[in-house]
XYZ file of C-alpha atoms in Angstrom:
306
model
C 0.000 0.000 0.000
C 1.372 3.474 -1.041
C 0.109 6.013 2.076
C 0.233 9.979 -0.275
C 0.943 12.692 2.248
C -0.111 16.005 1.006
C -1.064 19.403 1.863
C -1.241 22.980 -0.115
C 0.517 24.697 2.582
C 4.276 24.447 4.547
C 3.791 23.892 8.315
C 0.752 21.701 8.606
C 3.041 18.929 10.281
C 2.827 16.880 7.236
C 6.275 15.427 7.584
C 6.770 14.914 10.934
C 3.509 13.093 11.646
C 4.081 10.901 8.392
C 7.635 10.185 9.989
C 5.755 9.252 13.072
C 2.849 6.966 11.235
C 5.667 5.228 9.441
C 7.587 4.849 12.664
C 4.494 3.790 14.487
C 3.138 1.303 11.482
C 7.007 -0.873 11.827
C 6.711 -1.136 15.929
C 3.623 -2.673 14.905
C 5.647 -5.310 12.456
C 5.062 -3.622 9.201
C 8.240 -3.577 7.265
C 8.026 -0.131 6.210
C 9.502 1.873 3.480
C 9.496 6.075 3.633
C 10.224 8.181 0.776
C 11.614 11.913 0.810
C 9.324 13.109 -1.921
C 9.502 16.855 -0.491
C 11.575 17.699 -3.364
C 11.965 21.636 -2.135
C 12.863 20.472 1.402
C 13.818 16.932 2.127
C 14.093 17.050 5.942
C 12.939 13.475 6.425
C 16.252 12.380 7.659
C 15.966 15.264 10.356
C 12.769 13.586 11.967
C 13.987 10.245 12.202
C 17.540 12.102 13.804
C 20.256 10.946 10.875
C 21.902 14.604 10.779
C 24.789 12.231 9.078
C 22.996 11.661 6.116
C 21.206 14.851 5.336
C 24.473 15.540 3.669
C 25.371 12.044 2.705
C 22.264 11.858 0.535
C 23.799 14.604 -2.138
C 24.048 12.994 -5.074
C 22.579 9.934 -4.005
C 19.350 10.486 -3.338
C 15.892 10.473 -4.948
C 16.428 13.816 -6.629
C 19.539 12.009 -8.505
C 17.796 8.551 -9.390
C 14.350 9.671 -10.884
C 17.243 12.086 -12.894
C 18.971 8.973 -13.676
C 22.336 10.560 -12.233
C 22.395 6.941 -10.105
C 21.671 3.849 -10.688
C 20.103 3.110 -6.561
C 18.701 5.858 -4.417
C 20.431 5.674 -1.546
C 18.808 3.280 1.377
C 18.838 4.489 5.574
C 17.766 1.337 7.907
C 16.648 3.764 10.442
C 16.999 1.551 13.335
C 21.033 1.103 12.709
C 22.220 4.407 11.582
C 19.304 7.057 13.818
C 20.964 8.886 16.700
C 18.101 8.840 18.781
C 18.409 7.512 21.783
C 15.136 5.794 22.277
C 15.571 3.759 18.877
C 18.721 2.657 18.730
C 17.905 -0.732 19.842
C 15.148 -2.512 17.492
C 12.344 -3.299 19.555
C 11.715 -6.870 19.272
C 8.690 -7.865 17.012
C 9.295 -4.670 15.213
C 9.777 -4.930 11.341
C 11.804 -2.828 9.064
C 12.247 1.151 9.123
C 13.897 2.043 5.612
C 14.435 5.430 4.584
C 14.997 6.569 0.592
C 16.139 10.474 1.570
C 15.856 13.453 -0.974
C 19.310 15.201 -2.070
C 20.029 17.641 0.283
C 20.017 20.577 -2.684
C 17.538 19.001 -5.024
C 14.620 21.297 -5.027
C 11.598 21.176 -7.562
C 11.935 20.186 -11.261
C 9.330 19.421 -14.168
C 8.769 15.304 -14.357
C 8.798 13.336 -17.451
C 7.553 9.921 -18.426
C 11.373 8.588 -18.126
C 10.876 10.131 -14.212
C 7.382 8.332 -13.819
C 8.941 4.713 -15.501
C 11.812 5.097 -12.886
C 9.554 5.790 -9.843
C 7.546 3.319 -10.465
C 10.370 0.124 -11.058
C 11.739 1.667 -8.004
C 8.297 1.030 -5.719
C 7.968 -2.675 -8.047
C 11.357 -4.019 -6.558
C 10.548 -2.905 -3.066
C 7.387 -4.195 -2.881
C 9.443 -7.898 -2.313
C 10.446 -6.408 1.024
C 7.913 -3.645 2.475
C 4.463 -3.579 2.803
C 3.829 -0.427 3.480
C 5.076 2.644 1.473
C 5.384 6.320 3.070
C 5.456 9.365 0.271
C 6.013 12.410 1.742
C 5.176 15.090 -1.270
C 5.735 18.679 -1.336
C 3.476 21.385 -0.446
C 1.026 22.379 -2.986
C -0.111 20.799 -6.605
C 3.559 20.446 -7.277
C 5.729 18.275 -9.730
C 5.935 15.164 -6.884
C 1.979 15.317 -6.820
C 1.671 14.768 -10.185
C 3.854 12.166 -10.843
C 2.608 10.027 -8.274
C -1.180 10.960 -9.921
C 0.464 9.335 -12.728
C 2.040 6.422 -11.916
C -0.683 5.870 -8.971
C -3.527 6.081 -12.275
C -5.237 2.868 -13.669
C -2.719 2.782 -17.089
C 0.241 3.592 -15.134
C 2.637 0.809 -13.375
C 0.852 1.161 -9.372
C -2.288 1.558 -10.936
C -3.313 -1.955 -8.747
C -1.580 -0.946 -6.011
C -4.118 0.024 -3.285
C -3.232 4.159 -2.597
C -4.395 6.143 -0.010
C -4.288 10.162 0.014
C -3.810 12.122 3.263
C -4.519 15.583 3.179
C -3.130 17.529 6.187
C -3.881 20.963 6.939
C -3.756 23.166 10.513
C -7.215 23.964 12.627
C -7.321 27.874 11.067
C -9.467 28.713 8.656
C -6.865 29.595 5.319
C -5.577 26.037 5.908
C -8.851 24.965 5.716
C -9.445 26.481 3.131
C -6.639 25.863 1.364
C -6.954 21.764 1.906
C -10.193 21.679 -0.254
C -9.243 23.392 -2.520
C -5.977 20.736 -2.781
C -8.417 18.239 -2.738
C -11.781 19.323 -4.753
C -10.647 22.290 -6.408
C -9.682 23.333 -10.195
C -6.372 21.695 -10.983
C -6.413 20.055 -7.257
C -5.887 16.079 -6.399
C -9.342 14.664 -7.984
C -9.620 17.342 -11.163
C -5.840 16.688 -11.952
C -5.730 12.758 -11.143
C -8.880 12.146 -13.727
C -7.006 14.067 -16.847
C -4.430 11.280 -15.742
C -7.248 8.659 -16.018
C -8.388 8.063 -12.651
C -11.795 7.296 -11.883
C -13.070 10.673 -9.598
C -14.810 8.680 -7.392
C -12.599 5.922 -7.221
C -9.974 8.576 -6.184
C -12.061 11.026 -3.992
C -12.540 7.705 -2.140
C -8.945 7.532 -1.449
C -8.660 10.548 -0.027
C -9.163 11.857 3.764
C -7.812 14.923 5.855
C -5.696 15.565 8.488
C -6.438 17.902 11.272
C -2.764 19.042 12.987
C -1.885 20.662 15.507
C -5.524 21.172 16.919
C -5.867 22.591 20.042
C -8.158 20.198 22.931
C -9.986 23.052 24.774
C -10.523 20.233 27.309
C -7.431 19.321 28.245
C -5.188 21.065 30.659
C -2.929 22.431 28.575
C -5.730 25.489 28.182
C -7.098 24.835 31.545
C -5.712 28.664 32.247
C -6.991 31.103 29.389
C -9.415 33.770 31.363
C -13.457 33.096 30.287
C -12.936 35.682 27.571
C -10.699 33.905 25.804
C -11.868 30.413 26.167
C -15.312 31.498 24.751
C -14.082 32.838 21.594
C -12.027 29.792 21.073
C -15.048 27.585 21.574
C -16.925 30.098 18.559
C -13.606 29.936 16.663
C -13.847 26.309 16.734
C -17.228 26.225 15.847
C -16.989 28.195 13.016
C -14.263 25.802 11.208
C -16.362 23.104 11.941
C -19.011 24.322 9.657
C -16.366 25.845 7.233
C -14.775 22.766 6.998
C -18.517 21.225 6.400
C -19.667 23.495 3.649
C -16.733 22.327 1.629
C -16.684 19.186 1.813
C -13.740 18.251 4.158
C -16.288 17.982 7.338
C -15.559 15.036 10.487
C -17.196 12.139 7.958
C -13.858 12.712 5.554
C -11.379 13.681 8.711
C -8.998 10.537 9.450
C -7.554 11.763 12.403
C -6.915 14.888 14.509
C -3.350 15.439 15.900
C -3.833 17.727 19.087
C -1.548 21.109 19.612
C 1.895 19.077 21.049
C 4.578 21.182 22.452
C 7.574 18.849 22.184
C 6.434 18.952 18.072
C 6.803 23.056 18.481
C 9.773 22.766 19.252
C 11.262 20.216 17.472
C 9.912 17.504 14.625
C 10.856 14.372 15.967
C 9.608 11.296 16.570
C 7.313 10.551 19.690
C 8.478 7.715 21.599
C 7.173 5.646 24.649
C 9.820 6.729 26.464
C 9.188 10.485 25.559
C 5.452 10.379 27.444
C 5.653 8.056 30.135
C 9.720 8.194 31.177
C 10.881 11.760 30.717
C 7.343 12.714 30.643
C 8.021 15.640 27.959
C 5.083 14.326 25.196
C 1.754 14.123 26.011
C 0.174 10.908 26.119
C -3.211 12.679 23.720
C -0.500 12.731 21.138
C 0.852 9.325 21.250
C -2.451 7.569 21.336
C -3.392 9.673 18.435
C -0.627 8.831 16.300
C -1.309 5.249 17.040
C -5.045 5.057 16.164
C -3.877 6.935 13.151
C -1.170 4.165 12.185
C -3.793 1.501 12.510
C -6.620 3.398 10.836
C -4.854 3.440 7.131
C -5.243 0.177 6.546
C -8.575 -0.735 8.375
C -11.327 -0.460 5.689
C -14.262 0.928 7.630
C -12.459 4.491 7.493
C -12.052 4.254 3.765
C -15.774 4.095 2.276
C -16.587 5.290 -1.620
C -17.904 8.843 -1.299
């Protein structure tokens, strides 16, 4: 299964949660594969802590084999090589944690059919040792959207490989917003994927949202904002709620919300075990919401046919 993550704007935690699903999805015993497709800012190998091979990746990365300037992208097993603490030794059960990094200086460029037939050997080969594919894209209707419309589309190489599109945005209304218009609007994810030949319901079915960084109004963490201010929150709240209803991104199409986490303010990281119930720095909300997120891409009752 290829797992899309998308969003039209920078900041909407995009990477760092996919880093975590993908993390969260091989404790489980998924052997997992996660792809830097953030081709104006590969910072994947930040979040899983591999400073070594943000700069090791030049040359050798995704960037340089969909170019066809190397032969292999190059291949992290996270578990070995990550400077995290917390991960250094495999939990047991666990399955594989394989990261394909962008090149450090890559940035955007136009994709071509030769680009789509490499991508798409590339994911053919690994699919003899993962299960489970992570594609981080970059922001917006970019050039790494559409060529995984393309290869993901029924005449294209994955076109029978099940694909699911996740479509994070922040709680504030121009993310909103902006994440239909990703989605539903002219040129977005369903208008551009059926000139490519997909079937637009097939594919709107494939697609769900992403709420990050949402604050719980509930939880203690806003236990001490004076009556003013929690009341105009509440209406705030309210009104995206019905925003987010009128165009067609409402709770029935929401996967997941990932509640306001300050350890992810200050740095995008992984959330461990050991972060929220050892040194007690993560909050437990935002653990057990990463994990009913892991399990809920691949459990069908979340995925109907809209």
């Amino acid at each position: 299964m290829l797992v899309l993550a998308a969003s039209d704007k920078g900041g909407t935690g995009r990477s760092v949660t996919s880093a975590n699903l993908a993390y969260q999805r091989s404790l489980d015993g998924d052997d997992v594969c996660y792809l830097d497709f953030d081709f104006g800012s590969p910072t994947a190998a930040a979040v899983f802590d591999l400073p070594d091979m943000v700069y090791a990746a030049e040359g050798r990365g995704l960037h340089s084999y969909l170019q066809g300037r190397t032969g292999e992208p190059l291949r992290i097993d996270v578990w070995s090589r990550t400077e995290h603490p917390a991960l250094r030794d495999r939990p047991a059960g666990s399955g594989r944690l394989v990261l394909l990094p962008g090149d450090r200086t890559g940035g955007e460029f136009l994709t071509t059919e030769e680009n789509r037939h490499r991508f798409v050997d590339l994911v053919l080969r690994l699919q003899r040792e993962f299960s489970l594919f992570f594609v981080d894209l970059s922001a917006g209707r970019s050039y790494a959207v559409d060529l995984l419309l393309d290869a993901t589309s029924p005449h294209a190489g994955l076109g029978r490989l099940e694909n699911r599109w996740l479509v994070f945005h922040r709680w504030t209304r121009q993310h909103v917003m902006a994440a239909a218009e990703l989605a539903y609007g002219s040129h977005g994810l369903v208008d551009g994927g059926t000139a490519m030949g997909h079937q637009p319901d097939v594919l709107s079915g494939s697609i769900r949202f992403i709420r990050a960084a949402v604050p719980d109004l509930e939880s203690p963490l806003w236990s001490q904002v004076s009556p003013a201010q929690y009341v105009w929150m509440r209406q705030c709240d309210k009104a995206l709620e019905e925003l987010a209803a009128g165009l067609g991104i409402g709770k029935a199409r929401v996967l997941a919300s990932i509640p306001l986490e300050p350890v992810l303010q200050w740095q995008e990281r992984l959330i461990t075990d050991e972060d929220v119930h050892d040194l007690r720095i993560a909050r437990n909300e935002t653990w057990q919401a990463m994990k009913d997120l892991a399990q809920r891409l691949t459990t069908d009752k979340f995925w109907g046919q809209w």
